[in-house]
Structures are given as C-alpha cells and as structure tokens.
Amino acid sequence: WVPPLLSLLSPVLLVLLPIVLITALLLLVRRNSISRTGPLSLLVVAGSGGHTTEMLRLLGSLSLSYSPRHYIFADSDKMSEDKIRSFEQNRAETFSNFQFTLNRIPRCREVQQSWSSSILTTLYSVLYSFPLTFRLKPDLILCNGPGTCVPICISALLLDILALRKVIIVYVESICRVETLSLAGKILYYFSDYFIVQWPALKEKYPKSVYLGRIV
Amino acid sequence: MKSVFVTVGTTCFEELIAVVSAPETIQILQSLGYSRLVLQVGGGAAPTPLRTPAFTLEVFRFRESLAEEFQRADLVISHAGAGTCLETLEKGKPLLVVINEKLMNNHQLELARQLYKDEHLFYCTCSTLLESLKSIDLSTLKPFPPGQPEKFAAFLDSITGFE
C-alpha cells in the first residue's frame, strides 16, 4: 500500500533519484583529486574589456603545464582577440613550447539589449557552446564573467556527466565586485568547483568562496 | 612642467569635460602649479585646444594606449571605470575620481568607493570638482600594492595536482 501522495510523486522520484545518485557519485569521483604529471588542457572564457584584461593577468602567472590554452570569446569582441593574440605572442617569445586556439561564439547579450531578446540569443549561444566544449575537451575551465561563460560551464557540466570526464570549473569574480556578485557570478557560485572572490566582504557573504587577496 | 591628465575611457562624460576645461578650473589648476592639461574625451564634445606660454590644453578622443599620458601625469582625473582606476593606481599616480551622477547605480562605483575608503584615491562629483581640487592633499594618499596573481597560480596548482 502506497500513500496517494507518494504514488503521485513516484514517477518524479523515479526520474530524480538516479540523477541525484549519479551526481553524488560524480562529486565523489571529482573530489578524489590525483597528483598530476602531464600537461592540462585549459579552456579560458574571455569576457570582453576589463574581464579579458583581468583574465590575462591571471594567465600570465601560470606555468607551462597549462597547455594547450583554448580561448573562447564573443564573435563581436575584436578587442579581446587582439589582447589574447599579443599576450600569447609575448609568451611565445619567453617560452618556446606554446599552443593555443581561438574560438568564437555568438554573444549572449549585447549591452542594452532587451531582456526578452536576450533569452533567444542566450539559447542560441547555449546550443552553440555544447559542441565546442565537447570538441575541446578541457580539463580545467577558467572564467570571470560576464554571461558568455555560463553556457560554456553548463555544457562542461554535461560533458562531466555524459563522458565521465572531470572538468574543473574555476570562476574568478572581478576585482570590481566589492560587495555584490555579478549576474554570472551569482549563477556560477552554484555551478563552479572553485569560486574565487577578491574582497573580504564577498567572502563573508558567500562562505563557499575562496579569498586569496587581490590577485589581479 | 606639472600636468593633469583627464580620461573618460570608452564612455562619454561630457559634463566632466565641460567642467574641467572651463576657464575657472584652468585658473585653479594654474594656481596649484599645473601648466599642462590633457583631455581624453572619448565620444563626447571636444573643447578647443589651447596653447599659451603659461598653459597648454591638449585634447584627443581615443588612443591605442594611454600609458604614456599616465606616465607623464602628476595628477589623473578620471571617470569611475575600474580599468582606469586600477591602471592609474598601479602607475603610482594620484587619482581624483569624478562620479557620473547619471550612472549612480553602476556597479563600477563599488570599486572606486572601496578604493576611496582605503585612501588610495579621492572621489567627487562634477559639481564638487572645483572644491575638491582646492582642498585635496595628494600626499595623504596611500600607495596601492600590486595584485598577486602568483597566489592564484599556486592555488590552481594545488587543486589540479601540480604541486
């Protein structure tokens, strides 16, 4: 005998339970991090303007182990492309062994675009992000907003689940954010493995976040 | 020759440009010992340049890199853009941020406000700019320590197993 409410809910539970179990299993697998020797494929989502500048500062401190570096940026963002190219050229002068790719995706939302039409363009960029992320198969995703990085991270989570491939998502909130998170930050606080903030007030509000001081 | 560099970044901040290039302001700047004023005006209206033996006013819209102007400046007056604030402070230049009251809810203000609280810069609006110029003491600003991306690198190494 099953109580009527439970019987009503059971199809939902049947669907939800395996998802919860698989997620829990994946999380367990994820946490058992291993010591690494080979290089690590890095996927960098370059936001635009100041976001890209901050990102390149972070990348400048990374060792050669983070190779190849796959950059994703919005197709309308010529400035980021130029900045990334000159950054990689500078690195190539210092280190002989360098590998990188540049990948364009449609932008989620242009500044001042209406919210209703942003839903459509976001959907489009989600659809676009999936095959790209699957093809690049990153070990680590590094992003710092704005919206462009959300579809990429969601497709990486799916890659995680479907291909049992461990993709670490690291989100770094911009130095500009002192007391409030950006929209991308608010979403990725829940989806990232490591969420880094640069001001103590944010660390207090968001206990799961990591505070390393000012890193850009 | 002491100079002031005014920058509005990629935005358009006509009110600031109008106030800062007004004869009254130029007079105050001269009384403070400045003899050169450089304006990066972005997309807004551009005042006429000026060249007298005592004072030079230079105007341009955009430039690939503003590094040289930051380097030459003894005082930077800028909009609250985070990129500009950080670049100025990193170059060790005194900074007076002018808040655009029309963009009061802009999140960029968060950083400028915090850096003001930490005494790395001064902070005013267009209507208080003249007063601020007269009253601020640039020597009271605290130096801005550089960011530490190496801490980020060490953190990534530790989570990926590269340690």
GROMACS .gro file of C-alpha atoms in nm:
model
  379
    1TRP     CA    1   0.000   0.000   0.000
    2VAL     CA    2   0.136   0.337  -0.105
    3PRO     CA    3   0.001   0.664   0.027
    4PRO     CA    4  -0.173   0.853  -0.256
    5LEU     CA    5   0.062   1.149  -0.240
    6LEU     CA    6   0.367   0.928  -0.269
    7SER     CA    7   0.220   0.735  -0.560
    8LEU     CA    8   0.159   1.061  -0.732
    9LEU     CA    9   0.513   1.168  -0.671
   10SER     CA   10   0.674   0.836  -0.755
   11PRO     CA   11   0.728   0.898  -1.128
   12VAL     CA   12   0.903   1.221  -1.036
   13LEU     CA   13   1.113   1.041  -0.777
   14LEU     CA   14   1.197   0.769  -1.028
   15VAL     CA   15   1.342   1.030  -1.258
   16LEU     CA   16   1.508   1.237  -0.989
   17LEU     CA   17   1.665   0.963  -0.785
   18PRO     CA   18   1.910   0.834  -1.048
   19ILE     CA   19   2.011   1.191  -1.128
   20VAL     CA   20   2.080   1.265  -0.764
   21LEU     CA   21   2.274   0.940  -0.724
   22ILE     CA   22   2.481   0.993  -1.036
   23THR     CA   23   2.559   1.349  -0.935
   24ALA     CA   24   2.664   1.236  -0.589
   25LEU     CA   25   2.884   0.967  -0.743
   26LEU     CA   26   3.041   1.215  -0.980
   27LEU     CA   27   3.105   1.455  -0.698
   28LEU     CA   28   3.282   1.178  -0.510
   29VAL     CA   29   3.496   1.093  -0.813
   30ARG     CA   30   3.571   1.462  -0.857
   31ARG     CA   31   3.689   1.515  -0.504
   32ASN     CA   32   3.950   1.242  -0.522
   33SER     CA   33   4.195   1.465  -0.697
   34ILE     CA   34   4.511   1.299  -0.818
   35SER     CA   35   4.866   1.419  -0.843
   36ARG     CA   36   4.928   1.527  -1.200
   37THR     CA   37   5.231   1.500  -1.421
   38GLY     CA   38   5.120   1.563  -1.781
   39PRO     CA   39   5.001   1.899  -1.912
   40LEU     CA   40   4.648   2.013  -1.856
   41SER     CA   41   4.414   2.140  -2.123
   42LEU     CA   42   4.281   2.479  -2.025
   43LEU     CA   43   3.968   2.644  -2.155
   44VAL     CA   44   3.958   3.017  -2.098
   45VAL     CA   45   3.639   3.216  -2.146
   46ALA     CA   46   3.741   3.573  -2.223
   47GLY     CA   47   3.462   3.805  -2.124
   48SER     CA   48   3.534   4.136  -2.301
   49GLY     CA   49   3.701   4.462  -2.200
   50GLY     CA   50   3.808   4.461  -1.837
   51HIS     CA   51   3.720   4.094  -1.792
   52THR     CA   52   3.972   3.994  -2.056
   53THR     CA   53   4.238   4.221  -1.908
   54GLU     CA   54   4.192   4.060  -1.565
   55MET     CA   55   4.194   3.713  -1.715
   56LEU     CA   56   4.521   3.769  -1.899
   57ARG     CA   57   4.682   3.893  -1.579
   58LEU     CA   58   4.584   3.569  -1.410
   59LEU     CA   59   4.709   3.362  -1.702
   60GLY     CA   60   5.041   3.544  -1.703
   61SER     CA   61   5.132   3.380  -1.374
   62LEU     CA   62   5.052   3.023  -1.481
   63SER     CA   63   5.325   2.774  -1.563
   64LEU     CA   64   5.368   2.596  -1.895
   65SER     CA   65   5.182   2.295  -1.756
   66TYR     CA   66   4.859   2.467  -1.856
   67SER     CA   67   4.873   2.385  -2.224
   68PRO     CA   68   4.711   2.397  -2.469
   69ARG     CA   69   4.507   2.703  -2.388
   70HIS     CA   70   4.176   2.726  -2.571
   71TYR     CA   71   4.028   3.074  -2.570
   72ILE     CA   72   3.659   3.136  -2.622
   73PHE     CA   73   3.530   3.486  -2.683
   74ALA     CA   74   3.225   3.655  -2.833
   75ASP     CA   75   3.244   3.696  -3.209
   76SER     CA   76   3.178   4.070  -3.176
   77ASP     CA   77   3.472   4.116  -2.942
   78LYS     CA   78   3.765   4.213  -3.162
   79MET     CA   79   3.944   4.381  -2.873
   80SER     CA   80   3.971   4.061  -2.667
   81GLU     CA   81   4.103   3.875  -2.969
   82ASP     CA   82   4.379   4.131  -3.017
   83LYS     CA   83   4.469   4.129  -2.648
   84ILE     CA   84   4.486   3.749  -2.640
   85ARG     CA   85   4.698   3.733  -2.955
   86SER     CA   86   4.951   3.980  -2.823
   87PHE     CA   87   4.955   3.806  -2.483
   88GLU     CA   88   5.028   3.470  -2.646
   89GLN     CA   89   5.290   3.622  -2.874
   90ASN     CA   90   5.470   3.765  -2.574
   91ARG     CA   91   5.460   3.429  -2.404
   92ALA     CA   92   5.591   3.259  -2.715
   93GLU     CA   93   5.896   3.483  -2.700
   94THR     CA   94   5.971   3.369  -2.346
   95PHE     CA   95   5.869   3.004  -2.379
   96SER     CA   96   5.929   2.806  -2.696
   97ASN     CA   97   5.660   2.546  -2.640
   98PHE     CA   98   5.326   2.721  -2.669
   99GLN     CA   99   4.993   2.609  -2.801
  100PHE     CA  100   4.667   2.795  -2.814
  101THR     CA  101   4.346   2.810  -3.014
  102LEU     CA  102   4.099   3.094  -3.061
  103ASN     CA  103   3.728   3.009  -3.070
  104ARG     CA  104   3.442   3.249  -3.133
  105ILE     CA  105   3.085   3.209  -3.008
  106PRO     CA  106   2.779   3.427  -3.056
  107ARG     CA  107   2.736   3.676  -2.775
  108CYS     CA  108   2.465   3.613  -2.513
  109ARG     CA  109   2.365   3.968  -2.469
  110GLU     CA  110   2.491   4.293  -2.614
  111VAL     CA  111   2.495   4.592  -2.382
  112GLN     CA  112   2.146   4.747  -2.369
  113GLN     CA  113   1.985   4.456  -2.549
  114SER     CA  114   1.632   4.395  -2.421
  115TRP     CA  115   1.581   4.105  -2.182
  116SER     CA  116   1.326   3.928  -2.399
  117SER     CA  117   1.552   3.913  -2.698
  118SER     CA  118   1.849   3.819  -2.476
  119ILE     CA  119   1.667   3.499  -2.386
  120LEU     CA  120   1.669   3.399  -2.752
  121THR     CA  121   2.032   3.490  -2.810
  122THR     CA  122   2.133   3.312  -2.489
  123LEU     CA  123   1.957   2.997  -2.603
  124TYR     CA  124   2.137   3.022  -2.932
  125SER     CA  125   2.474   3.059  -2.763
  126VAL     CA  126   2.400   2.763  -2.532
  127LEU     CA  127   2.331   2.545  -2.836
  128TYR     CA  128   2.647   2.675  -2.994
  129SER     CA  129   2.861   2.615  -2.684
  130PHE     CA  130   2.784   2.246  -2.644
  131PRO     CA  131   2.965   2.105  -2.949
  132LEU     CA  132   3.252   2.346  -2.895
  133THR     CA  133   3.311   2.242  -2.534
  134PHE     CA  134   3.275   1.876  -2.628
  135ARG     CA  135   3.528   1.913  -2.907
  136LEU     CA  136   3.785   2.099  -2.696
  137LYS     CA  137   3.754   1.854  -2.402
  138PRO     CA  138   3.915   2.076  -2.140
  139ASP     CA  139   4.046   1.956  -1.803
  140LEU     CA  140   4.000   2.297  -1.649
  141ILE     CA  141   3.772   2.588  -1.730
  142LEU     CA  142   3.868   2.932  -1.618
  143CYS     CA  143   3.617   3.214  -1.641
  144ASN     CA  144   3.545   3.552  -1.487
  145GLY     CA  145   3.222   3.669  -1.649
  146PRO     CA  146   3.021   3.815  -1.798
  147GLY     CA  147   2.737   3.598  -1.935
  148THR     CA  148   2.932   3.426  -2.212
  149CYS     CA  149   3.084   3.184  -1.964
  150VAL     CA  150   2.754   3.050  -1.829
  151PRO     CA  151   2.659   2.837  -2.133
  152ILE     CA  152   3.016   2.710  -2.157
  153CYS     CA  153   3.014   2.600  -1.793
  154ILE     CA  154   2.676   2.433  -1.830
  155SER     CA  155   2.798   2.238  -2.131
  156ALA     CA  156   3.109   2.141  -1.936
  157LEU     CA  157   2.891   2.006  -1.654
  158LEU     CA  158   2.709   1.796  -1.911
  159LEU     CA  159   3.039   1.677  -2.053
  160ASP     CA  160   3.125   1.582  -1.699
  161ILE     CA  161   2.812   1.376  -1.660
  162LEU     CA  162   2.793   1.222  -2.007
  163ALA     CA  163   3.156   1.144  -2.070
  164LEU     CA  164   3.262   1.092  -1.709
  165ARG     CA  165   3.532   1.340  -1.775
  166LYS     CA  166   3.642   1.550  -1.485
  167VAL     CA  167   3.623   1.916  -1.580
  168ILE     CA  168   3.719   2.156  -1.305
  169ILE     CA  169   3.537   2.488  -1.326
  170VAL     CA  170   3.708   2.785  -1.165
  171TYR     CA  171   3.532   3.119  -1.157
  172VAL     CA  172   3.713   3.437  -1.054
  173GLU     CA  173   3.490   3.730  -0.968
  174SER     CA  174   3.616   4.062  -1.098
  175ILE     CA  175   3.814   4.297  -0.876
  176CYS     CA  176   3.532   4.547  -0.946
  177ARG     CA  177   3.295   4.342  -0.733
  178VAL     CA  178   3.348   4.455  -0.377
  179GLU     CA  179   3.014   4.387  -0.213
  180THR     CA  180   2.784   4.229  -0.470
  181LEU     CA  181   2.834   3.947  -0.720
  182SER     CA  182   2.786   3.994  -1.092
  183LEU     CA  183   2.499   3.809  -1.260
  184ALA     CA  184   2.738   3.546  -1.399
  185GLY     CA  185   2.889   3.518  -1.051
  186LYS     CA  186   2.551   3.463  -0.887
  187ILE     CA  187   2.480   3.175  -1.125
  188LEU     CA  188   2.823   3.017  -1.124
  189TYR     CA  189   2.854   3.032  -0.746
  190TYR     CA  190   2.639   2.719  -0.760
  191PHE     CA  191   2.795   2.554  -1.065
  192SER     CA  192   3.166   2.612  -1.021
  193ASP     CA  193   3.406   2.387  -0.831
  194TYR     CA  194   3.604   2.682  -0.703
  195PHE     CA  195   3.468   3.032  -0.675
  196ILE     CA  196   3.727   3.300  -0.610
  197VAL     CA  197   3.645   3.649  -0.482
  198GLN     CA  198   3.887   3.938  -0.437
  199TRP     CA  199   3.736   4.131  -0.149
  200PRO     CA  200   3.676   4.009   0.208
  201ALA     CA  201   3.316   4.140   0.218
  202LEU     CA  202   3.219   3.892  -0.055
  203LYS     CA  203   3.390   3.604   0.122
  204GLU     CA  204   3.174   3.681   0.424
  205LYS     CA  205   2.854   3.686   0.223
  206TYR     CA  206   2.942   3.378   0.019
  207PRO     CA  207   3.110   3.131   0.254
  208LYS     CA  208   3.182   2.871  -0.016
  209SER     CA  209   3.401   3.121  -0.199
  210VAL     CA  210   3.780   3.133  -0.184
  211TYR     CA  211   3.958   3.455  -0.091
  212LEU     CA  212   4.325   3.482  -0.186
  213GLY     CA  213   4.356   3.859  -0.156
  214ARG     CA  214   4.379   4.074  -0.466
  215ILE     CA  215   4.508   3.852  -0.745
  216VAL     CA  216   4.491   4.083  -1.047
  217MET     CA  217   5.611   7.121  -1.608
  218LYS     CA  218   5.334   6.970  -1.396
  219SER     CA  219   5.047   6.818  -1.587
  220VAL     CA  220   4.698   6.684  -1.530
  221PHE     CA  221   4.553   6.403  -1.737
  222VAL     CA  222   4.174   6.371  -1.761
  223THR     CA  223   4.033   6.048  -1.902
  224VAL     CA  224   3.676   5.926  -1.959
  225GLY     CA  225   3.772   5.587  -2.107
  226THR     CA  226   3.544   5.442  -2.371
  227THR     CA  227   3.243   5.618  -2.220
  228CYS     CA  228   3.125   5.968  -2.285
  229PHE     CA  229   3.124   6.202  -1.987
  230GLU     CA  230   3.058   6.547  -2.135
  231GLU     CA  231   2.978   6.709  -1.803
  232LEU     CA  232   3.323   6.629  -1.665
  233ILE     CA  233   3.498   6.751  -1.980
  234ALA     CA  234   3.295   7.075  -1.969
  235VAL     CA  235   3.375   7.143  -1.603
  236VAL     CA  236   3.741   7.056  -1.625
  237SER     CA  237   3.806   7.269  -1.933
  238ALA     CA  238   3.619   7.573  -1.801
  239PRO     CA  239   3.836   7.887  -1.754
  240GLU     CA  240   3.765   7.878  -1.380
  241THR     CA  241   3.912   7.529  -1.345
  242ILE     CA  242   4.214   7.614  -1.556
  243GLN     CA  243   4.276   7.909  -1.328
  244ILE     CA  244   4.267   7.686  -1.021
  245LEU     CA  245   4.496   7.432  -1.186
  246GLN     CA  246   4.743   7.709  -1.265
  247SER     CA  247   4.732   7.833  -0.908
  248LEU     CA  248   4.814   7.477  -0.798
  249GLY     CA  249   5.121   7.479  -1.019
  250TYR     CA  250   4.994   7.283  -1.319
  251SER     CA  251   5.071   7.417  -1.665
  252ARG     CA  252   4.953   7.135  -1.888
  253LEU     CA  253   4.608   6.976  -1.912
  254VAL     CA  254   4.546   6.676  -2.137
  255LEU     CA  255   4.191   6.560  -2.204
  256GLN     CA  256   4.090   6.221  -2.340
  257VAL     CA  257   3.728   6.298  -2.424
  258GLY     CA  258   3.600   5.975  -2.583
  259GLY     CA  259   3.287   6.015  -2.790
  260GLY     CA  260   3.168   6.340  -2.632
  261ALA     CA  261   3.214   6.702  -2.731
  262ALA     CA  262   3.578   6.812  -2.758
  263PRO     CA  263   3.684   7.157  -2.634
  264THR     CA  264   3.923   7.367  -2.842
  265PRO     CA  265   4.289   7.310  -2.761
  266LEU     CA  266   4.480   7.599  -2.611
  267ARG     CA  267   4.845   7.694  -2.620
  268THR     CA  268   4.973   7.998  -2.431
  269PRO     CA  269   5.317   8.044  -2.274
  270ALA     CA  270   5.167   7.978  -1.932
  271PHE     CA  271   4.926   7.693  -2.005
  272THR     CA  272   4.864   7.415  -2.259
  273LEU     CA  273   4.537   7.232  -2.313
  274GLU     CA  274   4.560   6.921  -2.531
  275VAL     CA  275   4.259   6.722  -2.646
  276PHE     CA  276   4.217   6.381  -2.809
  277ARG     CA  277   3.938   6.125  -2.836
  278PHE     CA  278   4.089   5.779  -2.817
  279ARG     CA  279   4.436   5.636  -2.833
  280GLU     CA  280   4.559   5.279  -2.859
  281SER     CA  281   4.741   5.312  -2.529
  282LEU     CA  282   4.712   5.578  -2.264
  283ALA     CA  283   5.022   5.451  -2.085
  284GLU     CA  284   5.235   5.745  -2.195
  285GLU     CA  285   4.982   6.001  -2.072
  286PHE     CA  286   4.951   5.826  -1.736
  287GLN     CA  287   5.328   5.827  -1.712
  288ARG     CA  288   5.358   6.199  -1.779
  289ALA     CA  289   5.075   6.300  -1.546
  290ASP     CA  290   5.122   6.440  -1.195
  291LEU     CA  291   4.751   6.408  -1.130
  292VAL     CA  292   4.490   6.193  -1.303
  293ILE     CA  293   4.124   6.291  -1.304
  294SER     CA  294   3.901   6.012  -1.432
  295HIS     CA  295   3.559   5.856  -1.453
  296ALA     CA  296   3.494   5.571  -1.209
  297GLY     CA  297   3.582   5.296  -1.460
  298ALA     CA  298   3.755   5.011  -1.282
  299GLY     CA  299   4.018   4.963  -1.552
  300THR     CA  300   4.122   5.328  -1.541
  301CYS     CA  301   4.127   5.340  -1.160
  302LEU     CA  302   4.349   5.034  -1.137
  303GLU     CA  303   4.583   5.142  -1.416
  304THR     CA  304   4.633   5.484  -1.258
  305LEU     CA  305   4.696   5.349  -0.909
  306GLU     CA  306   4.937   5.086  -1.037
  307LYS     CA  307   5.140   5.357  -1.203
  308GLY     CA  308   5.155   5.526  -0.864
  309LYS     CA  309   4.977   5.839  -0.983
  310PRO     CA  310   4.746   6.045  -0.759
  311LEU     CA  311   4.388   5.997  -0.871
  312LEU     CA  312   4.073   6.200  -0.837
  313VAL     CA  313   3.768   6.003  -0.948
  314VAL     CA  314   3.467   6.201  -1.065
  315ILE     CA  315   3.141   6.016  -1.024
  316ASN     CA  316   2.889   6.045  -1.304
  317GLU     CA  317   2.570   6.105  -1.110
  318LYS     CA  318   2.367   5.988  -1.407
  319LEU     CA  319   2.515   5.642  -1.361
  320MET     CA  320   2.475   5.620  -0.985
  321ASN     CA  321   2.368   5.257  -0.982
  322ASN     CA  322   2.654   5.143  -1.195
  323HIS     CA  323   2.844   4.860  -1.024
  324GLN     CA  324   3.174   5.020  -1.129
  325LEU     CA  325   3.123   5.264  -0.845
  326GLU     CA  326   3.171   4.984  -0.593
  327LEU     CA  327   3.540   4.962  -0.662
  328ALA     CA  328   3.602   5.337  -0.670
  329ARG     CA  329   3.417   5.374  -0.339
  330GLN     CA  330   3.620   5.097  -0.177
  331LEU     CA  331   3.948   5.238  -0.304
  332TYR     CA  332   3.842   5.573  -0.164
  333LYS     CA  333   3.766   5.413   0.175
  334ASP     CA  334   4.112   5.254   0.165
  335GLU     CA  335   4.257   5.600   0.094
  336HIS     CA  336   4.405   5.514  -0.245
  337LEU     CA  337   4.216   5.785  -0.433
  338PHE     CA  338   3.994   6.092  -0.396
  339TYR     CA  339   3.633   6.098  -0.500
  340CYS     CA  340   3.396   6.378  -0.605
  341THR     CA  341   3.117   6.473  -0.845
  342CYS     CA  342   3.119   6.729  -1.126
  343SER     CA  343   2.959   6.987  -0.901
  344THR     CA  344   3.221   6.946  -0.628
  345LEU     CA  345   3.523   6.910  -0.858
  346LEU     CA  346   3.648   7.265  -0.810
  347GLU     CA  347   3.621   7.244  -0.433
  348SER     CA  348   3.799   6.909  -0.432
  349LEU     CA  349   4.084   7.034  -0.646
  350LYS     CA  350   4.142   7.318  -0.399
  351SER     CA  351   4.116   7.111  -0.084
  352ILE     CA  352   4.275   6.771  -0.151
  353ASP     CA  353   4.624   6.695  -0.031
  354LEU     CA  354   4.774   6.441  -0.271
  355SER     CA  355   5.045   6.344  -0.026
  356THR     CA  356   4.789   6.182   0.206
  357LEU     CA  357   4.707   5.907  -0.044
  358LYS     CA  358   4.832   5.562   0.044
  359PRO     CA  359   5.035   5.362  -0.208
  360PHE     CA  360   4.850   5.083  -0.385
  361PRO     CA  361   5.021   4.744  -0.350
  362PRO     CA  362   5.032   4.532  -0.667
  363GLY     CA  363   4.794   4.236  -0.706
  364GLN     CA  364   4.933   3.888  -0.653
  365PRO     CA  365   4.846   3.660  -0.946
  366GLU     CA  366   5.115   3.419  -0.823
  367LYS     CA  367   4.882   3.330  -0.535
  368PHE     CA  368   4.620   3.235  -0.791
  369ALA     CA  369   4.875   3.023  -0.979
  370ALA     CA  370   4.972   2.844  -0.658
  371PHE     CA  371   4.606   2.782  -0.579
  372LEU     CA  372   4.538   2.635  -0.924
  373ASP     CA  373   4.847   2.414  -0.897
  374SER     CA  374   4.719   2.283  -0.566
  375ILE     CA  375   4.370   2.197  -0.693
  376THR     CA  376   4.491   2.039  -1.015
  377GLY     CA  377   4.766   1.835  -0.852
  378PHE     CA  378   5.067   2.016  -0.999
  379GLU     CA  379   5.216   2.094  -0.662
   0.00000   0.00000   0.00000
